[in-house]
Each structure stands twice: as structure tokens, then as C-alpha cells.
Coordinates of C-alpha atoms in Angstrom, one line a residue:
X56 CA 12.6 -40.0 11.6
X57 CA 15.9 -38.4 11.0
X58 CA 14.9 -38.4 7.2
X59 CA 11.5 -36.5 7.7
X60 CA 13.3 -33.9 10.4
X61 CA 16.4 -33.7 7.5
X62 CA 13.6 -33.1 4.6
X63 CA 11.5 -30.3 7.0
X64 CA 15.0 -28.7 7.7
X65 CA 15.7 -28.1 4.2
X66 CA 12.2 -27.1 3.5
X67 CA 12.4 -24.7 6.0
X68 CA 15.5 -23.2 4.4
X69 CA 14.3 -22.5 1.1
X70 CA 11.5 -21.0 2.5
X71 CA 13.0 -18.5 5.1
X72 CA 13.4 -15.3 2.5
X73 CA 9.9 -16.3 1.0
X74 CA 7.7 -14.0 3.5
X75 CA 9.6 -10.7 3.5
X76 CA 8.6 -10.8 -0.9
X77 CA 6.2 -13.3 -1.1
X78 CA 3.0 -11.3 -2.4
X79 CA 5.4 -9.2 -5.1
X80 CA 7.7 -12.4 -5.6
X81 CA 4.7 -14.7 -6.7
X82 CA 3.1 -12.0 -8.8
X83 CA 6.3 -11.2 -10.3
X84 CA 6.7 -15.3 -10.9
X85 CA 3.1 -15.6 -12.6
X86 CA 3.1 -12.7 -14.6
X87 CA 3.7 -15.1 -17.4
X88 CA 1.1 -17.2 -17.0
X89 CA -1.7 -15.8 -15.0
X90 CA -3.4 -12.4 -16.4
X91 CA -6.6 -9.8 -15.5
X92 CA -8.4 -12.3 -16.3
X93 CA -7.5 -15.4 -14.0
X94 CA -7.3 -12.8 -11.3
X95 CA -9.3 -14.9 -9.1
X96 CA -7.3 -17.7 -9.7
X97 CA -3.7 -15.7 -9.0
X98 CA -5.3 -14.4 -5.9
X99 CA -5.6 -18.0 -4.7
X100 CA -2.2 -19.0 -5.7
X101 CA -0.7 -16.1 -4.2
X102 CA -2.1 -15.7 -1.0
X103 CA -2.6 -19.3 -0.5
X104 CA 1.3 -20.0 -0.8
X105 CA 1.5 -17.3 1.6
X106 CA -0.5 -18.9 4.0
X107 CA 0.9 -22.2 3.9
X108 CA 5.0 -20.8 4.5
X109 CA 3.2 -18.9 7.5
X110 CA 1.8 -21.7 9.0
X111 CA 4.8 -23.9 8.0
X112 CA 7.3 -21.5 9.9
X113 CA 5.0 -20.8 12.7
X114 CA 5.3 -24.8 13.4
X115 CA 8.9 -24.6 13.5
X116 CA 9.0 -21.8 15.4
X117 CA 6.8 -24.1 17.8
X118 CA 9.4 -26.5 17.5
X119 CA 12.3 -24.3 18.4
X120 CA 10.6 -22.9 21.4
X121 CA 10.7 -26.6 22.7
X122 CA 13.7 -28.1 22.0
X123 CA 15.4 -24.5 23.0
X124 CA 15.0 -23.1 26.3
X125 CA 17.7 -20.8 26.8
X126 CA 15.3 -18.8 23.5
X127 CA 12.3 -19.0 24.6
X128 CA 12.2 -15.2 26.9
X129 CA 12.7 -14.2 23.2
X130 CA 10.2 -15.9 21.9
X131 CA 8.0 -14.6 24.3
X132 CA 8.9 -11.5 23.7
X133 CA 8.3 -11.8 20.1
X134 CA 4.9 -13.1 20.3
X135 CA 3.9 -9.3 21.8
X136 CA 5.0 -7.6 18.7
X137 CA 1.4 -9.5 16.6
X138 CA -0.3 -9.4 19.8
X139 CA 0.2 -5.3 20.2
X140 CA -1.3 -5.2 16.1
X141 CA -4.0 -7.5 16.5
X142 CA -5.1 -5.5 19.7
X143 CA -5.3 -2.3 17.4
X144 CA -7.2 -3.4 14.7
X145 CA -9.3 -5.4 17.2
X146 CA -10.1 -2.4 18.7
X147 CA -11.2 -1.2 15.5
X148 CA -13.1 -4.1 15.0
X149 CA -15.2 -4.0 18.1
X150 CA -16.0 -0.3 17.1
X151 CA -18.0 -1.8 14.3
X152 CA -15.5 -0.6 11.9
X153 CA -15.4 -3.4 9.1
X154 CA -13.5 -2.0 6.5
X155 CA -10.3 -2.9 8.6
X156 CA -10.6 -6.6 8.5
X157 CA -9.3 -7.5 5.4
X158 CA -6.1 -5.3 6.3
X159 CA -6.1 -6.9 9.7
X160 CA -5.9 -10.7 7.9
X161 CA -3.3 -9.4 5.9
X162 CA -1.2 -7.5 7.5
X163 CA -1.4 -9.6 10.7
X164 CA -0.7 -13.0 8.4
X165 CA 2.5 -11.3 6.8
X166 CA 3.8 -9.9 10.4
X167 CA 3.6 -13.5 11.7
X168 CA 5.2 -14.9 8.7
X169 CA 7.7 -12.7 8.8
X170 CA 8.7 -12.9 12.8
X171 CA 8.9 -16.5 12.2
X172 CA 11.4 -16.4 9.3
X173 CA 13.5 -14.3 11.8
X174 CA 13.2 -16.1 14.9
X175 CA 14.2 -18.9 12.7
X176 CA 17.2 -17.4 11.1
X177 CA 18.2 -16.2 14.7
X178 CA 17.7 -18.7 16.7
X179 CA 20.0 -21.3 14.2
X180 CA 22.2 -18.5 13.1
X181 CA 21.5 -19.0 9.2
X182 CA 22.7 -16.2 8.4
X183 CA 24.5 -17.1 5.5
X184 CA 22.9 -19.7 4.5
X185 CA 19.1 -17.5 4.4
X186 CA 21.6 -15.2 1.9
X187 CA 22.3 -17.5 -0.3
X188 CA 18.3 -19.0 -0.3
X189 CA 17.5 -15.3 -0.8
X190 CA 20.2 -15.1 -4.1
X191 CA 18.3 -17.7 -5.3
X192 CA 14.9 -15.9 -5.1
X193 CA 16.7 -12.9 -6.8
X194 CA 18.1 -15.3 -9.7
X195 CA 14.8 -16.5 -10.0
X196 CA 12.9 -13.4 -10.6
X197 CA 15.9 -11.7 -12.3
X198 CA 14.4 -12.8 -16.0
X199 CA 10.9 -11.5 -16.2
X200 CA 12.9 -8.0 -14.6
X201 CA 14.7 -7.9 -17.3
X202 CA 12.2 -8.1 -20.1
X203 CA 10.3 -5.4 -17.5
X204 CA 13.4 -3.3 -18.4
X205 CA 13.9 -3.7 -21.9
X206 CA 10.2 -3.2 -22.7
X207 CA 10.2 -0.1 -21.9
X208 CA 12.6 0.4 -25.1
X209 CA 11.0 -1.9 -27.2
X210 CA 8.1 -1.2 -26.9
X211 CA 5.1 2.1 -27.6
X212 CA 4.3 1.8 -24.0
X213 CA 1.9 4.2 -22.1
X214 CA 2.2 5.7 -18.3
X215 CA 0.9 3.4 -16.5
X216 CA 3.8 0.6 -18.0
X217 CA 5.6 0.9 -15.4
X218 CA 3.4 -2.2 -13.9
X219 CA 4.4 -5.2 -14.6
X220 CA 0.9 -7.1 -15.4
X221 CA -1.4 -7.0 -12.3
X222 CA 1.2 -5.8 -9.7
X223 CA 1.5 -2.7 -9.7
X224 CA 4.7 0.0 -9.6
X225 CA 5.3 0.3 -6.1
X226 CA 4.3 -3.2 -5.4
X227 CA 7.4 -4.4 -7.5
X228 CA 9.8 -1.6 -6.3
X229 CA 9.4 -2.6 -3.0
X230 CA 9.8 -6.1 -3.6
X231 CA 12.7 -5.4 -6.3
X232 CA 14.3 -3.4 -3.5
X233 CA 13.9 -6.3 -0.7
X234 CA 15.2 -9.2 -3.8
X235 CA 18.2 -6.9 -3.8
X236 CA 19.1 -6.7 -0.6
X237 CA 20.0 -10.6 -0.3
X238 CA 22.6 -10.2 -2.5
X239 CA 24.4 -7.0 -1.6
X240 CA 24.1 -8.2 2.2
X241 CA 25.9 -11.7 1.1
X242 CA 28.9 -9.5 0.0
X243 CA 28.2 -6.8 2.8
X244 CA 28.1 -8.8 5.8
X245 CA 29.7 -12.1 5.2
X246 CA 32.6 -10.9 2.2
X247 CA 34.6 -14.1 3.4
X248 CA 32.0 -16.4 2.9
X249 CA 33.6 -19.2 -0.1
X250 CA 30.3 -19.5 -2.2
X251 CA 30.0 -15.0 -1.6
X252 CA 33.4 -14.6 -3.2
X253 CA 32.7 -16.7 -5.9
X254 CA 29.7 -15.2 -7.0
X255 CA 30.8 -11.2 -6.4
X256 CA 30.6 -10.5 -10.1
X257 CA 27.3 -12.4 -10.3
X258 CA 25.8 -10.5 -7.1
X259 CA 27.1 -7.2 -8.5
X260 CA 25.1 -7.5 -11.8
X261 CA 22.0 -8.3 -10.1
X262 CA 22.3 -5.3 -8.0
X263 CA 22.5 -3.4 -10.9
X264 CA 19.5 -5.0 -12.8
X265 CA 17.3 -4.2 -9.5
X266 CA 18.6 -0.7 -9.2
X267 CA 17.6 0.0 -12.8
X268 CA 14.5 -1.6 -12.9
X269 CA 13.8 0.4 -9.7
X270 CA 14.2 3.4 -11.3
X271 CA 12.6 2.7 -14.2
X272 CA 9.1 2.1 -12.3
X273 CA 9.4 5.5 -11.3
X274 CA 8.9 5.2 -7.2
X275 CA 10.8 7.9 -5.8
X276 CA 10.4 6.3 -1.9
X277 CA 11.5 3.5 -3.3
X278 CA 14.9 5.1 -5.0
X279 CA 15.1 7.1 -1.8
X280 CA 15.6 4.0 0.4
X281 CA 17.3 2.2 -2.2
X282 CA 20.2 5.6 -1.7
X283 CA 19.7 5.5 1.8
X284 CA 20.6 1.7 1.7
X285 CA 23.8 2.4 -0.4
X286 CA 24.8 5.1 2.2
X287 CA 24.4 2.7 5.1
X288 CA 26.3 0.0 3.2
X289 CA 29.3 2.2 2.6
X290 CA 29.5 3.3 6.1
X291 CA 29.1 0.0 7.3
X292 CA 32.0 -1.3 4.8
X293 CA 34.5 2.0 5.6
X294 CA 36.6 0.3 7.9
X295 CA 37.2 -2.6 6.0
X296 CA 37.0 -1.1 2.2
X297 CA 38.0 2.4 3.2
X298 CA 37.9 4.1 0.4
X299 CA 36.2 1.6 -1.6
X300 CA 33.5 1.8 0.3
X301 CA 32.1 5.0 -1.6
X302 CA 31.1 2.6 -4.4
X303 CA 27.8 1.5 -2.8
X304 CA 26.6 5.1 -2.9
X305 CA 28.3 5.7 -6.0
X306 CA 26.4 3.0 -8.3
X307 CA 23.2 3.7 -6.9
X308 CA 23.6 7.5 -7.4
X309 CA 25.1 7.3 -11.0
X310 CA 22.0 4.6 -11.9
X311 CA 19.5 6.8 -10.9
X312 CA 20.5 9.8 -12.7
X313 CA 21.7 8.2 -15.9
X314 CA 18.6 5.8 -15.7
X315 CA 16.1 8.9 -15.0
X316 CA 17.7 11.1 -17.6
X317 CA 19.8 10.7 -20.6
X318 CA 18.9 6.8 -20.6
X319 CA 14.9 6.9 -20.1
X320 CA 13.2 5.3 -22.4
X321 CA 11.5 8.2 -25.2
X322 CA 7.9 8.5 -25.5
X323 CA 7.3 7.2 -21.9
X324 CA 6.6 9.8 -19.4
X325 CA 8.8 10.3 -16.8
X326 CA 8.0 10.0 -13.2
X327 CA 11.2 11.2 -11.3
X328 CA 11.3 14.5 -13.7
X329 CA 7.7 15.6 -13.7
X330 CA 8.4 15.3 -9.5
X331 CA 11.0 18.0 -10.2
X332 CA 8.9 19.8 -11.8
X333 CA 5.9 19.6 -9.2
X334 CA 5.2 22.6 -7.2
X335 CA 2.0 24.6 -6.6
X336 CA 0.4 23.6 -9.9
X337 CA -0.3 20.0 -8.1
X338 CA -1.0 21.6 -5.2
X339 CA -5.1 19.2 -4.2
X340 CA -7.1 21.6 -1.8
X341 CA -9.8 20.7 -0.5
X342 CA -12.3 22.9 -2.5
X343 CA -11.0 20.7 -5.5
X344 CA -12.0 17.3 -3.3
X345 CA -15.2 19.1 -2.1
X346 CA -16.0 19.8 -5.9
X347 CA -15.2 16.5 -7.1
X348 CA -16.8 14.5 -4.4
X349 CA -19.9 16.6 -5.1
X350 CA -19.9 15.9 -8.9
X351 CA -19.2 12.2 -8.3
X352 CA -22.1 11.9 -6.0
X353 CA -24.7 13.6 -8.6
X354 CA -23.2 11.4 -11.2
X355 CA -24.1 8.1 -9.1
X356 CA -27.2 9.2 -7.8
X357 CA -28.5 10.9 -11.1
X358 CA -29.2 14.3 -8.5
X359 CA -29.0 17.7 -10.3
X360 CA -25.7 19.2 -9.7
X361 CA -26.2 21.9 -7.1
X362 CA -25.4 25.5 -7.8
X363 CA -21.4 26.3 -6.8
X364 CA -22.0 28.3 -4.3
X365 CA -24.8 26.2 -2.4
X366 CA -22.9 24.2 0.9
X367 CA -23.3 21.0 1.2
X368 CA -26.2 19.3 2.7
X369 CA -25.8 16.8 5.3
X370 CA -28.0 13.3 4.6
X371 CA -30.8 12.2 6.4
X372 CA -28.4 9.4 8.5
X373 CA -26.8 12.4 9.8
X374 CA -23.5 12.2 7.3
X375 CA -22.1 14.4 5.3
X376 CA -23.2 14.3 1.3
X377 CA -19.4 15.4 0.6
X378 CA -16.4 13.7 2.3
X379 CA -14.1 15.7 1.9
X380 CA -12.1 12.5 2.9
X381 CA -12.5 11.1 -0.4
X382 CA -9.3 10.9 -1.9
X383 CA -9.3 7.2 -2.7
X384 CA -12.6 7.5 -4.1
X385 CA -11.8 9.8 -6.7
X386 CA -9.1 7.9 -7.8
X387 CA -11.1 4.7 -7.5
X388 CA -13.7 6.4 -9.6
X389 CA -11.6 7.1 -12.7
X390 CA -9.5 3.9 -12.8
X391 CA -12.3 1.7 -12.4
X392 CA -13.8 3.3 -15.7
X393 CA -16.8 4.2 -13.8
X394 CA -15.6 8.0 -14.5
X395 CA -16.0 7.3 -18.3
X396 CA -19.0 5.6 -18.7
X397 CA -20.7 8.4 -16.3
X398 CA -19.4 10.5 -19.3
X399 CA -20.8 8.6 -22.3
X400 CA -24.0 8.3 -20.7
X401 CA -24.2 11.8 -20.1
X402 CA -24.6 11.8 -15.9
X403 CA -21.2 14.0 -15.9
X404 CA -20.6 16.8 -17.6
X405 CA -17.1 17.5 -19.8
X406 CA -16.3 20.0 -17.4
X407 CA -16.5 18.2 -14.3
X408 CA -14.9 14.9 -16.6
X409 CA -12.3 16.7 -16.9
X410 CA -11.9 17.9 -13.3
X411 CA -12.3 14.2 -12.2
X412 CA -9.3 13.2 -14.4
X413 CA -6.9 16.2 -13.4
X414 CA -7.7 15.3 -9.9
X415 CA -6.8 11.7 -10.4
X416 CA -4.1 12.6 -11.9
X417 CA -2.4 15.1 -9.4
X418 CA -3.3 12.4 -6.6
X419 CA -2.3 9.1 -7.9
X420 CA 0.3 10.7 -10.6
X421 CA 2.2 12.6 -8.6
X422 CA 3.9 12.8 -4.9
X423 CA 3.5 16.0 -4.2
X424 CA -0.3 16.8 -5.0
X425 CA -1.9 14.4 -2.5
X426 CA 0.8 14.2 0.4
X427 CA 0.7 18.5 0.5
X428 CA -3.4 17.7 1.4
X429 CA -2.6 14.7 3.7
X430 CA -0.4 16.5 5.9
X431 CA -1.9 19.6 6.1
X432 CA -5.0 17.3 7.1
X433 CA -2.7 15.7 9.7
X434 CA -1.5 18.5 11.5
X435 CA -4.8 20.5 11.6
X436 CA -6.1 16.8 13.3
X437 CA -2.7 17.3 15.3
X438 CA -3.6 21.0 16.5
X439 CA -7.1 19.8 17.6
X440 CA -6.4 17.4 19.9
X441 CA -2.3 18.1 20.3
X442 CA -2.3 16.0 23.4
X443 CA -4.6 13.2 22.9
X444 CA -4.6 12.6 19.3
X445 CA -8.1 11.5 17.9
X446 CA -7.6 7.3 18.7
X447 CA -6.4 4.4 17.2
X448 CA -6.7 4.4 13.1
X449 CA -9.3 7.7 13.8
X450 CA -7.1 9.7 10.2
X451 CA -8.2 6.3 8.2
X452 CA -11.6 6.6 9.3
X453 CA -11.9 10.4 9.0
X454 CA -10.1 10.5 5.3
X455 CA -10.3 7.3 3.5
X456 CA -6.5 6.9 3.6
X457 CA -3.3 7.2 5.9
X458 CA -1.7 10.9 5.7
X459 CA 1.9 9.1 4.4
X460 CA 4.3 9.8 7.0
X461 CA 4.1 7.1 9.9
X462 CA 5.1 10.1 12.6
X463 CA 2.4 12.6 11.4
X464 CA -0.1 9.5 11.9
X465 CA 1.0 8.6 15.7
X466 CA 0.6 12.1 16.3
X467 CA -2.9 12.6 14.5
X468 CA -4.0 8.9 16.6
X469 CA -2.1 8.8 19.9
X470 CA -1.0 13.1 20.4
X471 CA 2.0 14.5 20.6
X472 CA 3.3 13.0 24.5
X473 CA 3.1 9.6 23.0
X474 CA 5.2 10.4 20.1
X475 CA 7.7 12.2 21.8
X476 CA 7.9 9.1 23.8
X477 CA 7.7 6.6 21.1
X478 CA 10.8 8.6 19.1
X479 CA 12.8 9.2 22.3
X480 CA 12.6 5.1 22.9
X481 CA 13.6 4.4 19.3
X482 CA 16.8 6.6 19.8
X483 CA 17.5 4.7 22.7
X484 CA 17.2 1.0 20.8
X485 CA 18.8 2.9 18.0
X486 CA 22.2 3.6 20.3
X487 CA 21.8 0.5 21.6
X488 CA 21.9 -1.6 18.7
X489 CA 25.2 1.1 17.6
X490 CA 26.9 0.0 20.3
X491 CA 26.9 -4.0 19.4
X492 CA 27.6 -3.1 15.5
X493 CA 30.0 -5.3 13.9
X494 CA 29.9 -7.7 17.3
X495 CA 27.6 -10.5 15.0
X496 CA 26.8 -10.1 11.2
X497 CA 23.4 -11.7 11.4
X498 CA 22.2 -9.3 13.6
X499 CA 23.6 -6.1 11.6
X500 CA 22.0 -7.6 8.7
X501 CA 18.4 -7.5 10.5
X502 CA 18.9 -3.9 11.6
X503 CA 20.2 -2.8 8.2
X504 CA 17.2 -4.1 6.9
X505 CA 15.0 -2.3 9.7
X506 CA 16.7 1.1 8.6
X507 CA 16.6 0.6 4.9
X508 CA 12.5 1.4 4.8
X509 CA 12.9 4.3 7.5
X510 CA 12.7 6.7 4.6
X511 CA 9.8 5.1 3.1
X512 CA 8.2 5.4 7.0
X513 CA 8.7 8.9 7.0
X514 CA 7.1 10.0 3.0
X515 CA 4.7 7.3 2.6
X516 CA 4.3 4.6 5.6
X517 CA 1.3 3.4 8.0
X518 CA 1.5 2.7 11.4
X519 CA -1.0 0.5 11.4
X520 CA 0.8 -2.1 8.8
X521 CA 3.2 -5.3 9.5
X522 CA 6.1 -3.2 8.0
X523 CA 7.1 -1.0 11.1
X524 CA 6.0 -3.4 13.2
X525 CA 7.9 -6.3 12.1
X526 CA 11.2 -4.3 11.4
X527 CA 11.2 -2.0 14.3
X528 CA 9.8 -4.5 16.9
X529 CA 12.9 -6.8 15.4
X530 CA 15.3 -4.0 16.5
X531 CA 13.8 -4.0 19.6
X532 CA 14.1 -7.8 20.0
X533 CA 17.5 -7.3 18.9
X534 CA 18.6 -4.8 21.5
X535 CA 17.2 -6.7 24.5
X536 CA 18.8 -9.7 23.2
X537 CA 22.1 -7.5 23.4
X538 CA 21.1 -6.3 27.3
X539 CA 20.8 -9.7 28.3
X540 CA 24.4 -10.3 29.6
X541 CA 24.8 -6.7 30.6
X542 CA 21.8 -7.7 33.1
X543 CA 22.9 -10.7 34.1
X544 CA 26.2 -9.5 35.0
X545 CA 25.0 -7.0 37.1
X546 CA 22.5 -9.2 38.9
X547 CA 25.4 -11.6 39.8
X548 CA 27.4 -8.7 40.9
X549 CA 24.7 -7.4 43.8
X550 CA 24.4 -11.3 44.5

């Protein structure tokens, strides 16, 4: 018995770090072997590993809440976090709504996943240990980054290289970011740890493969959090380092601009300098979306195109021929190759062909050309209904897509009174948590990790997602784990 609890334990372990990377970590782990065309197969791999570590940690959180009572307010706690998403996209749901239930399995299976991991590594105090699991994971994955890197110089490579096989750019940012952060938080929060001085140098160079191979994929959010990480580290490591602590910052800085410069690869278009560049001349109204939307629908439908300055008729089921909301479609549309055969076979003319692709390309090639469109969407949805908002996911269902800043969508859904309120509570959690910094490691390692994605939240996150959830409910869980005594002292006290 003792033998089957010891192998379950170390089970356990190795798979703690697995749900906060697992879709990007698997992908980046079968690039090699499965391609586009054992996509179906992949897909089972992937998500079916995924579901098995859920339900594996889920048991042990079971088990934990049993054997540990003086956890289980916590746990209960917890448990509101999933409960609080499922309710939105069951809302949704019951609405008649479809299209959300494959986000809603998703998203809901990662948030438990992830919750459990945590619970886990909290409620046993693994801090150090889930680390060094997580170096492992980074180790593991640090080969296939680097032939990501150096193909890029090798080889005659087009814009789109910048994914690695079927996962795409900001899929393997994001996870590069995350597979990074288990080795700079070994040396940031537990320096005296015998195995983390040993391997210093080691966890140092794989920092730096990660940072460049972030900034080689070109996903500005992703270099953005990946500096806002490095400025977080150094003030969390002045005390101790004092000056020495500037290096965090310093090395992520000096990668990004030699790696987006003087050392990007030639003949491979930039990313990070054509977003310099971006101004008004990627500027998506919504006459251009109007336009396309039109000429995509007469293309599918084999209509005659209507006359330019004809409106748009609404359909016989009462909804509209153009949706203006089509943003995804478009890009769908010329990535799925559907744009080009409509071409060849002569249902779309050069001109409109060619205002497909330059709409494509200012959306889905750039960050300025869609967001601009998004948020001025979001805040002409704000100044209808400023108190309100429109309900829960009503921007998705409206446009096709989230408008890219998590605050612009609470407003949009919920009005301005609950976001006030929302933003006002997370100050309070936020000075809460400030006030216990530095009091336990493993606990300034989860909040580090909350605030590393906030600028992500801001320039391209959903509310409705297991991201903000997960790492903002966590900071919540952490702060009333830290009000606990403060309670209990004062209860006594009026006893």
C-alpha cells in the first residue's frame, strides 16, 4: 500500500508543471513526429494527455481535501473559481448559443487542471520541488527551440515561419514564456536551494534560449510580459542583489533589441519592426469589413456583386447579409485557401482578391490594424449601454471575436459600475498580497506568475478564458489565505 501511495506521489510530482504548458508543451514535443497530416491523431494525443493529468490531479486534490482538514475552507473556496466560469458559459449555453461549447470544454478542463496543480503545490508546500519538475519540462523542450532558432538562419523561410509546425506563434510564445519562468523562479525565489546553485549557469542559458526564441516568433504581448516579468524579478531580487538585480531587466531588454535588429535573421520579415512602423496605413474601418464581408458573401453564394453605393440588404431570417462583425471570417477565408480558389474559378474579382488579402493581412499581420477596430467597437458598445453593459459574452456574439483588452470587455458585458468595482477589489487583493511579500516563497512565486500575463490581459486577453480566472482567482485565494490569522485573532480578541 505504501508502495502504490509512494508511486502516485511521484507521479503526481512530475506531473504538477504539466497543466500550466501542456497544449503548447505536447505540440512542441511532437513536432517531430506528428505533422498536418496526422492532425487528427496529434489532437488525440494532446488533448487526451491533458485530460488524463486533469483527472489525475483532480483525484489528488480529492485526496488532500480528506486527509487535510485544516485546507479544506480553501478548497472550498477554490472550487468557486470553475464554478463562477462554468456558470458564464452555461448561461451562454442555455441562450442557445452553441458556438461557446467547445471553448467552454476547454477552457473549463484547463482552469481545473490548473487549480489542482496549485492546490497541490500549496497545500504540500512543493515549491521547490514543482521548480525543479518544471526545469525538467524546460530541458526537455529546450532542443526542438533551438533548431526553431537556428532555422530561421539556415534556412529560405517565409512569414509565416515563425510557427513551429502546427502550433502556431503565439501558441509557442506563450508557452516558451511559461517553460521559462520555472527556471528563473528556481534561482528567484529559492537562490539557496543546493540543486538551484548548482545549476545557475545551466538555468541562465535556458533563459536566454527562451528569450530569443520569444523574440524571434515575433509576439510583441508576449515580449511585453516577458519585460514586465524581468522588471518584477529585479525588484523582487533588489534587496538581496541590490544592484545586481538590474540584470533581469537588463538581459531581457538587450535580447530583444539585438535579437529584433542587427541579429534578425535576412530575408525573413520582421514582426517587431513593421509594428514600429504601423500607424494609420493599417488603420481596418469598418467600410473596409463592410466591403469585404460583401464580396466574400457574393463569392460563396455565386450573387452578383451589388453596386458600391447600394446598402446592404437584410436576409429573409431577419439577419444582416453583412456582419460587419466578421473579422475572423475574413481571415479564415484567406488562410483556409478558400480566398484563392474563389479566384481561380473566377467568383472573386482581382480587385476585391486583392482587398481580401490586404485585409487579412492588416488584421492577422499586424497589432495595430485590428485592435484600433476592436476597441473603437468596444467603447461605442461601452457608450450605449455605459451602465449595464450588453451581458455576458454579448462583444463575442456581436463581432465574431473578443475586442483584446480584458477591461474594455467587462465594460462592453457587465458596464462600467461593475468594472470600477471589479478593478477597485483587485487593488485591494493586490495590496494585500504586497503586504505578505517575501513572508513565503511559494506564495510570491504564484503571484509573480499572476502578474507576469497582466500585460497580455490588458492588449490582447479574454475574460471569458481560464487564464484570468485561474491566475487572478489564485491571488485571491492567496490573499484570504493571508487574512486568515488576522481574522482569527481578532475573533479571539472580542471572545
Amino acid at each position: 500500500m505504501n508502495t502504490n501511495a509512494s508511486r502516485f506521489d511521484r507521479l503526481v510530482s512530475a506531473l504538477l508543471p504539466l497543466p500550466f504548458v501542456a497544449v503548447g508543451f505536447l505540440n512542441i514535443l511532437y513536432f517531430v513526429v506528428f505533422q498536418e497530416r496526422f492532425s487528427l491523431l496529434r489532437k488525440l494525443f494532446v488533448f487526451g494527455t491533458e485530460g488524463a493529468v486533469a483527472l489525475l490531479l483532480f483525484w489528488n486534490c480529492v485526496c488532500l481535501y480528506r486527509t487535510r482538514p485544516k485546507l479544506r475552507q480553501t478548497f472550498l473556496c477554490a472550487c468557486c473559481i470553475p464554478l463562477l466560469l462554468g456558470l458564464l458559459y452555461g448561461w451562454k449555453l442555455l441562450s442557445g448559443d452553441t458556438a461557446f461549447l467547445a471553448p467552454a470544454v476547454v477552457h473549463g478542463c484547463t482552469l481545473v487542471s490548473c487549480l489542482c496543480a496549485a492546490l497541490t503545490v500549496w497545500a504540500e508546500q512543493r515549491g521547490a520541488a514543482f521548480l525543479r519538475t518544471g526545469r525538467r519540462y524546460t530541458l526537455i523542450a529546450a532542443p526542438v527551440l533551438v533548431f526553431y532558432c537556428v532555422r530561421f538562419y539556415a534556412l529560405n523561410i517565409g512569414y509565416q515561419a515563425n510557427c513551429l509546425g502546427v502550433l502556431d506563434y503565439m501558441s509557442l510564445a506563450y508557452t516558451c514564456l511559461t517553460l521559462m519562468l520555472f527556471p528563473l523562479g528556481a534561482q528567484l525565489f529559492y537562490p539557496e536551494d543546493p540543486l538551484n546553485r548548482k545549476f545557475r549557469r545551466l538555468d541562465g542559458g535556458l533563459c536566454l534560449l527562451y528569450s530569443i526564441a520569444i523574440t524571434l516568433s515575433g509576439t510583441k504581448g508576449t515580449m511585453l510580459c516577458m519585460l514586465f516579468g524581468a522588471l518584477l524579478a529585479a525588484g523582487y531580487a533588489a534587496p538581496v542583489l541590490k544592484h545586481r538585480a538590474v540584470q533581469y531587466p537588463a538581459a531581457a531588454l538587450t535580447v530583444v533589441l539585438l535579437f529584433s535588429t542587427v541579429l534578425y535573421p535576412v530575408g525573413v520579415e520582421n514582426r517587431l519592426m513593421t509594428f514600429a512602423k504601423e500607424g494609420n496605413s493599417v488603420e481596418v474601418g469598418s467600410n473596409e469589413i463592410e466591403s469585404v464581408s460583401q464580396d466574400i458573401h457574393n463569392a460563396q453564394t455565386g450573387d452578383e456583386p451589388m453596386e458600391p453605393e447600394t446598402p446592404p440588404e437584410p436576409s429573409s431570417d431577419g439577419e444582416e447579409t453583412i456582419d460587419v462583425s466578421g473579422i475572423g471570417d475574413v481571415v479564415s477565408y484567406v488562410l483556409s485557401g478558400d480566398a484563392e480558389r474563389d479566384y481561380q474559378a473566377g467568383r472573386l474579382s482581382a480587385e476585391s482578391y486583392a482587398a481580401v488579402q490586404e485585409i487579412c493581412t492588416k488584421i492577422n499581420n499586424t497589432a495595430t490594424g485590428a485592435r484600433k477596430y476592436l476597441w473603437t467597437c468596444a467603447f461605442n458598445e461601452i457608450r450605449s449601454a455605459p451602465l449595464t453593459g450588453h451581458g455576458v459574452m454579448a462583444f463575442q456574439s456581436k463581432y465574431g471575436t473578443y475586442p483584446h483588452s480584458l477591461f474594455l470587455e467587462l465594460a462592453t458585458d457587465w458596464g462600467l459600475p461593475v468594472t470600477l468595482a471589479v478593478a477597485l477589489f483587485g487593488l485591494y487583493v493586490f495590496l494585500r498580497l504586497l503586504r505578505n511579500l517575501r513572508r513565503d516563497p511559494l506564495a510570491d512565486l504564484l503571484v509573480f506568475y499572476a502578474l507576469l500575463y497582466l500585460p497580455q490581459q490588458m492588449v490582447s486577453g479574454t475574460l471569458y478564458s481560464d487564464g484570468p480566472f485561474f491566475q487572478y482567482g489564485l491571488c485571491i485565494l492567496l490573499a484570504f489565505s493571508a487574512c486568515q490569522p488576522l481574522f482569527k485573532r481578532r475573533f479571539s480578541q472580542k471572545s
